[in-house]
């Protein structure tokens, strides 16, 4: 009797292996689906076990789905289907339910970032505002249940975002660099740099130009740029009575804008891979790197953001909220507003040099140079390990860009921050400026000064993941795609990219979402219009690709939930909302000029050289005649 039981159990275990009616499985299941959006479903099932038909049911509605087998992926793929009603839908087959799909009204997908942005601007409490956005999104995802929204928002979004290896690397890099700055500040190094720079850039305008130029020089990575320039120049600009808002603006405007158009940077590999993949799917054999190089003259926003910041600095003029901030700093000697909550507590007692401490500039400059050189060398080493030696038919410039683009920036930034700290410690201890105990206390104080900023960074990444799961970007695309026509593709693409990046706080995510959508549109629509010449078609294609990259930077530049915007506030010791409030008018002016004198003319066939000259001229006139000198007293 017992042996029969054993045989039965063995047969039960082996039955799924030999059964020909196995239940198909849905792959790539989304957290939620949105109404008025089309979806293609992929099913994992043996070719002989699946009939090729399933159906969706919701209350009294039933939609049939037809599938075809893709031999390359080994998956069954359905035709596109649209959910017309929100609620719980069942994906079922002949053997019963396969998956439950949660569908929400499309407009709800914009709610989490909208709540976060509005609360941050109204109440000036960024951390609380971001958590409210995460909570709202998690609640929507989990059937509008506030209890699940709270607990799963904490575990599935905040916890997961903090534990993500790349995010964690950025956190450790930021905090470690903050510790290094704490050591060199306590040892008098930063004050030594201030004293030295004051001899050569003693004036208000020269101080801004020096900050702008340093941002241009550190072009290879936006994170490294932001943290190095902000932390290095902050004591110097404070002495010149340049507001923290202006410093944060100059830092933010020379970070992502220069990195996205640099021939060698940590962005280029990512951008080229997106372009190459989209071209490959269209059957186009163009070299993705050369295509990227051709798009640079059409990246009107990044180029003009750099130009505009230069004009602001060299003319010494401002307007709007930035003018008020600069007048406060110049005439009241307040680099921060009275209500400011700086993201970095740079005035903590533990970070200030004791009276009598030798102010040696090289105690700050050498550790900073160590960070920069370690980053460059590390990117080359990690990139070379992936790409290998240069091919015979590969150009040197292309090879160098490929190697740097393939570098592991997250790993390298960790190396550079820790090595920079090590060099700073050795220098300070060898000169007996600080004891080991004092140096370690200064390092810890530097780390502690950035804790609030680190928490806000985690929350920003969390709401970015929420936006991905509630499909914020898809809703924006679906709401605007009917506006597209061949000549307006670059302009509308730039606007859509800006909206998505502003809503999600991520330029890279925006690029990943839009590039595979925009490139086919920019290729097909002009070819369907007999009035558009081949040369004009090429301009539309290049300017549309550039619009994706530029619009992503623009939206990221304006967004209070963007990690780079937060890091600019952090490195500059600025109140985050004050930074956003003063920078946004400048970013909007540059974006408007980029559209009017750049993307619109490009859509109608004008070459980029003319557009850049027109845009730069317009920005110069705006700064010259709309701006006022903050150094002049108001009558």
XYZ file of C-alpha atoms in Angstrom:
635
model
C 0.000 0.000 0.000
C 2.808 2.370 0.955
C 4.618 1.906 -2.348
C 1.453 2.993 -4.208
C 1.414 6.226 -2.240
C 5.060 6.823 -3.213
C 4.300 6.158 -6.871
C 1.346 8.538 -6.724
C 3.478 11.315 -5.217
C 6.220 10.807 -7.801
C 3.677 10.932 -10.612
C 2.208 14.104 -9.120
C 5.614 15.764 -9.067
C 6.512 14.683 -12.601
C 3.120 15.505 -14.116
C 3.938 19.166 -14.940
C 7.028 18.052 -16.829
C 5.078 15.794 -19.190
C 1.781 17.670 -19.275
C 0.957 19.212 -22.639
C -1.560 21.660 -21.219
C 0.759 23.792 -19.044
C -0.603 27.233 -18.056
C 1.020 30.076 -20.051
C 2.863 32.735 -18.011
C 2.747 36.498 -18.550
C 6.221 38.061 -18.737
C 7.205 41.690 -18.075
C 4.060 42.278 -16.040
C 3.730 45.948 -15.136
C 2.871 47.218 -11.664
C -0.146 49.007 -13.109
C -1.611 49.709 -16.531
C -3.243 52.950 -17.601
C -6.360 53.570 -19.654
C -6.149 54.965 -23.195
C -2.738 53.352 -23.670
C -1.951 50.434 -25.970
C -0.111 47.367 -24.661
C 1.493 44.312 -26.199
C 1.461 41.217 -23.978
C 4.200 38.589 -24.051
C 3.476 35.029 -23.001
C 5.952 32.316 -22.078
C 4.659 28.936 -23.248
C 5.893 26.001 -25.298
C 5.092 26.403 -28.967
C 2.921 23.287 -29.059
C 1.198 23.941 -25.721
C -0.438 27.279 -26.531
C -3.338 27.902 -28.893
C -2.319 31.519 -29.548
C -5.435 33.116 -28.068
C -6.290 34.587 -24.650
C -8.861 37.067 -23.447
C -9.150 39.992 -21.031
C -12.244 40.302 -18.825
C -13.516 43.126 -16.626
C -17.025 42.974 -15.171
C -19.190 42.446 -18.283
C -16.460 43.283 -20.818
C -14.407 40.683 -22.695
C -11.556 41.388 -25.128
C -9.981 38.649 -27.254
C -6.217 38.660 -27.791
C -4.437 37.016 -30.710
C -0.808 35.929 -30.316
C 1.969 35.070 -32.741
C 5.119 33.133 -31.905
C 8.494 34.918 -32.033
C 11.158 32.282 -32.664
C 13.987 34.686 -31.717
C 12.783 35.414 -28.176
C 10.850 32.181 -27.778
C 7.812 34.142 -26.603
C 4.257 34.598 -27.823
C 3.431 38.242 -28.572
C -0.064 39.717 -28.814
C -1.454 42.439 -30.998
C -1.855 45.809 -29.257
C -4.807 46.184 -26.892
C -6.209 49.153 -25.000
C -7.912 49.183 -21.603
C -11.041 51.321 -21.894
C -11.991 51.105 -18.223
C -10.068 51.280 -14.950
C -10.209 48.523 -12.368
C -9.152 44.902 -12.023
C -8.853 42.921 -15.288
C -8.262 39.188 -15.652
C -6.000 37.744 -18.329
C -7.342 34.233 -18.900
C -6.948 31.257 -21.180
C -8.595 27.908 -21.760
C -7.221 26.555 -18.479
C -8.352 29.524 -16.367
C -6.855 32.831 -15.109
C -3.220 33.634 -15.891
C -2.754 37.035 -14.272
C -4.662 39.865 -12.636
C -3.958 43.286 -14.138
C -4.562 46.501 -12.202
C -5.656 49.375 -14.471
C -5.883 53.013 -13.351
C -7.219 56.145 -15.100
C -4.372 57.653 -17.112
C -4.446 61.033 -15.371
C -3.673 59.399 -12.001
C -0.168 58.563 -13.223
C 0.846 62.234 -13.063
C -0.433 62.613 -9.488
C 2.611 61.331 -7.486
C 5.191 63.704 -9.032
C 2.659 66.547 -9.134
C 1.926 66.214 -5.406
C 5.634 66.032 -4.571
C 6.512 69.109 -6.628
C 3.591 71.242 -5.407
C 4.100 70.374 -1.732
C 7.824 71.072 -2.007
C 7.218 74.499 -3.544
C 4.385 75.431 -1.147
C 5.708 74.179 2.197
C 9.473 74.171 1.437
C 9.797 70.755 3.103
C 11.368 68.666 0.351
C 11.753 65.438 2.321
C 8.114 65.386 3.424
C 6.914 66.369 -0.058
C 8.830 63.547 -1.717
C 7.531 61.021 0.795
C 3.978 62.218 0.089
C 4.563 61.558 -3.611
C 5.955 58.087 -2.923
C 3.055 57.288 -0.593
C 0.482 58.487 -3.155
C 2.017 56.378 -5.913
C 2.302 53.262 -3.746
C -1.314 53.698 -2.642
C -2.481 53.918 -6.277
C -0.439 50.851 -7.207
C -1.881 48.792 -4.355
C -5.554 49.337 -5.065
C -5.902 52.772 -3.398
C -5.213 51.177 -0.008
C -3.496 53.769 2.271
C -2.170 51.157 4.707
C -0.506 49.148 1.926
C 0.627 52.405 0.339
C 2.456 53.431 3.498
C 4.174 50.176 4.390
C 4.923 48.986 0.853
C 5.993 52.491 -0.137
C 8.646 52.313 2.565
C 9.817 48.769 1.776
C 9.283 48.447 -1.996
C 10.407 51.935 -3.007
C 12.434 53.738 -0.336
C 14.209 50.597 0.865
C 14.809 49.249 -2.627
C 16.085 52.627 -3.893
C 18.593 52.918 -1.056
C 19.771 49.329 -1.595
C 20.246 49.707 -5.359
C 24.008 49.227 -5.959
C 24.393 52.241 -8.262
C 22.368 54.505 -5.971
C 24.283 53.266 -2.958
C 27.557 54.047 -4.712
C 26.411 57.634 -5.325
C 25.393 57.982 -1.669
C 28.732 56.685 -0.396
C 30.631 58.835 -2.916
C 28.724 61.963 -1.852
C 29.126 61.319 1.871
C 32.798 60.339 1.551
C 33.554 63.430 -0.503
C 31.732 65.438 2.157
C 34.020 63.847 4.735
C 37.082 64.785 2.690
C 35.850 68.374 2.440
C 35.356 68.341 6.212
C 38.997 67.375 6.748
C 40.490 69.940 4.372
C 38.170 72.650 5.718
C 39.090 71.937 9.343
C 42.768 71.970 8.349
C 42.464 75.402 6.709
C 42.863 74.156 3.133
C 39.631 75.583 1.736
C 40.329 78.941 3.366
C 43.778 78.807 1.794
C 42.194 78.342 -1.653
C 39.916 81.312 -0.962
C 42.860 83.514 -0.018
C 44.804 82.446 -3.122
C 41.916 82.820 -5.564
C 41.086 86.214 -4.097
C 44.367 87.550 -5.464
C 43.425 86.663 -9.052
C 39.612 86.713 -9.093
C 38.963 89.416 -6.554
C 35.841 90.908 -8.116
C 32.199 89.883 -8.181
C 32.167 89.037 -11.891
C 35.541 87.295 -11.873
C 34.365 85.080 -9.030
C 31.378 83.936 -11.070
C 33.517 83.423 -14.162
C 35.987 81.313 -12.170
C 33.114 79.119 -10.946
C 31.710 78.798 -14.489
C 35.151 77.941 -15.912
C 35.782 75.271 -13.271
C 32.433 73.700 -14.151
C 33.430 73.588 -17.824
C 36.790 71.981 -17.037
C 35.243 69.073 -15.103
C 33.232 67.914 -18.100
C 33.583 64.157 -17.796
C 30.901 63.416 -15.157
C 27.952 65.443 -13.870
C 28.048 64.057 -10.322
C 31.776 64.663 -9.904
C 31.372 68.112 -11.477
C 28.592 69.128 -9.097
C 30.219 67.963 -5.882
C 33.753 69.139 -6.672
C 32.853 72.595 -8.021
C 30.232 73.335 -5.363
C 32.368 72.285 -2.412
C 35.525 73.939 -3.755
C 34.068 77.298 -4.762
C 31.564 77.796 -1.917
C 33.960 79.447 0.588
C 35.339 81.629 -2.218
C 31.939 82.819 -3.463
C 30.814 83.394 0.136
C 33.720 85.798 0.606
C 32.738 87.662 -2.577
C 29.138 87.875 -1.293
C 27.759 85.776 -4.143
C 24.526 84.138 -3.002
C 24.331 80.396 -2.504
C 21.472 80.405 -5.014
C 23.791 81.867 -7.676
C 26.516 79.355 -6.839
C 24.027 76.474 -7.084
C 22.822 77.839 -10.439
C 26.348 78.074 -11.870
C 27.152 74.576 -10.591
C 23.933 73.065 -11.957
C 24.257 74.847 -15.309
C 27.750 73.505 -15.980
C 27.190 69.907 -14.869
C 24.712 67.957 -17.023
C 24.770 70.524 -19.899
C 28.511 70.110 -20.493
C 28.517 66.358 -19.824
C 25.732 65.636 -22.319
C 27.589 67.289 -25.221
C 31.165 66.355 -24.273
C 33.048 64.081 -26.660
C 34.376 62.150 -23.658
C 32.094 61.628 -20.667
C 30.288 59.061 -18.551
C 27.103 59.816 -20.518
C 28.311 59.183 -24.036
C 28.237 55.379 -23.949
C 24.658 55.399 -22.705
C 23.519 57.922 -25.308
C 25.253 56.119 -28.172
C 23.785 52.772 -27.135
C 20.251 54.211 -27.221
C 20.808 55.738 -30.656
C 22.455 52.593 -32.026
C 19.659 50.339 -30.806
C 16.952 52.518 -32.350
C 18.833 52.764 -35.665
C 19.351 49.008 -35.713
C 15.628 48.357 -35.280
C 14.987 50.563 -38.315
C 17.571 48.676 -40.356
C 19.823 51.752 -40.609
C 23.562 51.086 -40.706
C 24.744 54.569 -39.660
C 27.511 54.665 -37.070
C 25.845 55.637 -33.776
C 28.875 57.582 -32.551
C 29.010 59.696 -35.703
C 25.266 60.293 -35.437
C 25.765 61.499 -31.867
C 28.534 63.879 -32.990
C 26.212 65.277 -35.657
C 23.491 65.928 -33.063
C 25.721 68.105 -30.851
C 25.197 71.342 -32.857
C 21.431 70.775 -32.485
C 21.598 70.332 -28.681
C 20.400 73.883 -28.288
C 19.401 73.809 -24.631
C 22.675 72.445 -23.165
C 24.760 74.749 -25.371
C 22.634 77.797 -24.593
C 22.504 76.978 -20.866
C 26.303 77.239 -20.833
C 26.245 80.418 -22.927
C 23.550 82.030 -20.772
C 25.440 81.258 -17.538
C 28.548 82.831 -19.113
C 26.624 86.004 -20.002
C 25.145 86.178 -16.493
C 28.633 85.896 -15.016
C 30.581 88.224 -17.305
C 27.924 90.956 -17.436
C 27.213 90.748 -13.706
C 23.483 91.124 -14.314
C 20.471 89.196 -13.041
C 16.693 89.359 -13.086
C 13.754 87.816 -11.265
C 14.233 85.921 -7.983
C 17.975 85.579 -8.634
C 18.373 89.374 -8.668
C 16.674 89.595 -5.267
C 18.967 86.861 -3.911
C 22.078 88.608 -5.225
C 21.017 91.990 -3.824
C 20.445 90.363 -0.435
C 23.936 88.863 -0.548
C 25.637 92.028 -1.799
C 23.941 94.628 0.395
C 22.911 92.640 3.492
C 25.886 90.259 3.509
C 23.479 87.280 3.585
C 24.434 84.494 1.181
C 21.360 82.591 2.436
C 17.843 83.879 3.006
C 16.540 84.125 6.566
C 14.166 81.182 6.005
C 16.724 79.010 4.223
C 17.303 75.392 5.225
C 20.620 74.559 3.511
C 21.054 70.933 2.455
C 24.585 70.949 3.842
C 25.489 72.338 7.255
C 28.761 73.833 6.080
C 29.018 76.259 8.991
C 29.143 73.546 11.651
C 31.779 74.308 14.285
C 33.572 71.019 13.586
C 34.230 72.128 9.974
C 35.778 75.530 10.743
C 39.529 75.958 11.076
C 40.797 76.934 14.514
C 42.470 80.367 14.879
C 46.156 80.103 14.062
C 45.723 77.182 11.643
C 48.068 77.586 8.621
C 45.971 78.385 5.533
C 47.762 76.354 2.857
C 45.917 76.174 -0.455
C 47.592 72.940 -1.550
C 46.068 71.058 1.391
C 42.733 71.438 -0.383
C 43.783 71.523 -4.021
C 45.888 68.343 -4.066
C 43.128 66.088 -2.629
C 40.665 67.615 -5.106
C 43.066 67.024 -8.017
C 43.506 63.473 -6.706
C 39.745 62.925 -6.955
C 39.663 64.295 -10.515
C 42.672 62.302 -11.764
C 41.530 59.103 -10.048
C 38.149 59.477 -11.721
C 39.685 59.978 -15.171
C 42.194 57.124 -14.804
C 39.582 54.839 -13.237
C 37.130 55.463 -16.067
C 39.852 54.611 -18.575
C 40.876 51.410 -16.775
C 37.337 50.087 -16.245
C 36.332 51.095 -19.765
C 39.425 49.519 -21.330
C 38.733 46.272 -19.482
C 35.380 46.127 -21.260
C 36.343 47.342 -24.738
C 39.872 45.979 -25.127
C 42.526 47.392 -27.501
C 41.642 49.739 -30.342
C 40.712 48.148 -33.643
C 42.857 48.995 -36.666
C 40.011 50.761 -38.493
C 38.783 52.670 -35.409
C 39.586 56.385 -35.082
C 41.447 57.502 -31.957
C 38.737 59.955 -30.881
C 35.999 57.376 -31.288
C 38.028 54.802 -29.376
C 38.755 57.166 -26.478
C 35.081 58.142 -26.254
C 34.024 54.499 -26.382
C 36.405 53.549 -23.570
C 35.310 56.404 -21.307
C 31.670 55.726 -22.109
C 32.097 52.082 -21.123
C 33.755 52.989 -17.819
C 32.072 52.007 -14.560
C 31.446 55.505 -13.211
C 29.780 54.340 -10.000
C 32.716 52.144 -8.998
C 35.247 54.769 -10.043
C 33.582 57.569 -8.080
C 33.895 55.436 -4.954
C 37.603 54.906 -5.658
C 38.212 58.606 -6.201
C 36.392 59.780 -3.057
C 38.172 57.318 -0.773
C 41.580 57.891 -2.362
C 41.087 61.660 -2.136
C 40.226 61.270 1.551
C 43.341 59.127 2.078
C 45.577 61.753 0.441
C 43.976 64.545 2.486
C 44.478 62.604 5.720
C 48.140 61.812 4.953
C 48.895 65.446 4.076
C 47.190 66.890 7.160
C 48.690 64.354 9.564
C 52.200 64.611 8.102
C 52.149 68.393 8.635
C 50.762 67.890 12.166
C 47.978 70.378 11.524
C 45.429 68.001 13.065
C 45.762 64.934 15.230
C 44.317 61.651 13.995
C 41.408 62.071 16.409
C 40.698 65.615 15.172
C 40.974 64.577 11.518
C 38.536 61.696 11.978
C 36.110 63.961 13.843
C 36.306 66.463 10.981
C 35.656 63.685 8.460
C 32.599 62.498 10.401
C 31.364 66.092 10.687
C 31.653 66.458 6.909
C 29.610 63.299 6.420
C 26.998 64.424 8.957
C 26.592 67.746 7.154
C 25.178 65.871 4.142
C 22.784 63.465 5.875
C 19.670 65.508 5.004
C 20.760 65.719 1.369
C 21.401 61.964 1.280
C 17.900 61.249 2.587
C 16.400 63.561 -0.016
C 18.400 61.805 -2.745
C 16.966 58.439 -1.683
C 13.445 59.883 -1.741
C 14.049 61.368 -5.205
C 15.130 57.974 -6.549
C 12.099 56.408 -4.854
C 9.615 58.699 -6.534
C 11.400 58.078 -9.830
C 10.671 54.368 -9.413
C 7.069 55.165 -8.485
C 6.686 57.242 -11.661
C 8.031 54.331 -13.675
C 5.538 51.901 -12.130
C 2.489 54.174 -12.549
C 3.670 54.938 -16.122
C 3.839 58.719 -15.838
C 5.923 58.985 -19.004
C 3.523 56.808 -21.025
C 0.607 59.036 -20.074
C 2.503 62.173 -21.148
C 3.412 60.550 -24.473
C -0.132 59.318 -25.126
C -1.553 62.748 -24.329
C 0.712 64.554 -26.783
C 1.542 62.163 -29.634
C -1.422 63.335 -31.734
C 0.288 66.744 -32.012
C 3.245 65.362 -33.982
C 3.877 66.330 -37.593
C 7.142 66.062 -39.516
C 8.331 69.674 -39.174
C 7.259 69.942 -35.542
C 8.823 66.681 -34.342
C 11.975 68.347 -32.885
C 10.040 71.043 -31.019
C 7.333 68.793 -29.593
C 9.931 66.156 -28.695
C 11.887 68.747 -26.707
C 8.762 69.822 -24.812
C 7.653 66.237 -24.087
C 11.154 65.275 -22.917
C 11.197 68.308 -20.642
C 7.822 67.443 -19.117
C 8.787 63.803 -18.527
C 12.176 64.666 -16.994
C 10.582 67.353 -14.815
C 7.907 64.919 -13.626
C 10.205 61.963 -13.002
C 13.399 63.791 -12.023
C 15.515 61.598 -14.291
C 17.158 62.646 -17.548
C 18.506 59.145 -18.255
C 15.107 57.520 -17.795
C 13.593 60.104 -20.147
C 16.216 59.355 -22.791
C 15.571 55.620 -22.474
C 11.815 56.108 -22.844
C 11.772 58.564 -25.745
C 14.746 57.592 -27.937
C 13.204 54.344 -29.304
C 9.928 56.212 -29.914
C 11.194 59.466 -31.431
C 13.830 58.100 -33.824
C 11.332 55.959 -35.825
C 8.898 58.905 -35.940
C 11.638 61.314 -37.061
C 12.624 58.793 -39.733
C 9.161 57.919 -41.050
C 7.163 61.174 -40.966
C 9.592 63.244 -43.107
C 9.880 60.401 -45.642
C 6.100 60.395 -45.997
C 6.093 64.113 -46.908
C 7.039 64.696 -50.547
C 7.803 68.391 -49.880
C 10.696 67.562 -47.536
C 14.083 67.088 -49.216
C 16.674 64.499 -48.196
C 18.856 67.165 -46.555
C 15.840 68.473 -44.659
C 14.985 64.927 -43.536
C 18.480 64.553 -42.076
C 18.155 67.835 -40.153
C 14.818 66.720 -38.681
C 16.314 63.387 -37.635
C 19.419 64.894 -35.986
C 17.544 67.725 -34.276
C 14.893 65.285 -33.005
C 17.546 63.061 -31.408
C 19.168 66.165 -29.939
C 15.745 67.277 -28.677
C 15.421 64.069 -26.652
C 18.829 64.584 -25.036
C 18.423 68.346 -24.580
C 14.840 68.166 -23.324
C 15.858 65.535 -20.790
C 18.527 67.878 -19.419
C 16.095 70.830 -19.390
C 13.411 69.010 -17.407
C 16.005 67.595 -15.043
C 17.458 71.100 -14.658
C 14.113 72.509 -13.474
C 12.812 69.637 -11.383
C 12.948 69.847 -7.569
C 12.920 66.035 -7.452
C 15.961 65.609 -9.725
C 19.038 64.044 -8.125
C 21.451 66.414 -9.882
C 19.419 69.465 -8.803
C 19.445 68.166 -5.229
C 23.190 67.504 -5.398
C 23.788 71.055 -6.667
C 21.948 72.423 -3.626
C 23.862 70.015 -1.414
C 27.329 70.872 -2.730
C 26.604 74.605 -2.721
C 25.088 74.635 0.769
C 21.919 76.193 -0.638
C 18.308 75.882 0.399
C 16.925 73.475 -2.190
C 13.658 75.286 -2.887
C 15.474 78.622 -3.137
C 17.780 77.007 -5.706
C 14.843 75.691 -7.752
C 12.910 78.962 -7.459
C 15.815 81.113 -8.653
C 17.075 78.738 -11.344
C 13.753 77.899 -12.985
C 13.169 81.345 -14.613
C 16.645 81.207 -16.152
C 16.102 77.646 -17.398
C 12.720 78.599 -18.882
C 14.242 81.591 -20.678
C 16.972 79.398 -22.192
C 14.418 76.730 -23.149
C 12.163 79.318 -24.810
C 15.061 80.710 -26.830
C 16.170 77.163 -27.725
C 12.685 76.441 -29.079
C 12.107 79.737 -30.916
C 15.573 80.121 -32.438
C 16.677 76.488 -32.453
C 14.231 73.612 -32.676
C 11.487 75.355 -34.661
C 13.891 76.615 -37.377
C 15.583 73.188 -37.425
C 12.221 71.533 -38.039
C 11.810 73.764 -41.064
C 15.269 72.964 -42.422
C 17.545 75.735 -41.109
C 21.125 74.635 -40.372
C 22.415 74.634 -36.802
C 25.152 77.272 -37.177
C 22.641 80.032 -37.883
C 20.415 78.899 -35.029
C 23.247 78.935 -32.473
C 24.238 82.481 -33.458
C 20.613 83.666 -33.259
C 20.062 81.958 -29.904
C 23.259 83.339 -28.374
C 22.414 86.821 -29.644
C 18.923 86.655 -28.164
C 20.257 85.515 -24.776
C 22.853 88.295 -24.718
C 20.183 90.917 -25.353
C 17.940 89.443 -22.650
C 20.704 89.536 -20.027
C 21.907 92.981 -21.110
C 18.554 94.742 -21.123
C 16.343 92.680 -18.786
C 19.075 92.111 -16.212
C 20.210 94.592 -13.583
C 23.462 94.796 -11.660
C 22.974 93.556 -8.121
C 26.063 95.458 -6.973
C 24.237 98.740 -7.563
C 22.091 99.916 -4.680
C 18.373 100.208 -5.309
C 17.197 103.799 -5.172
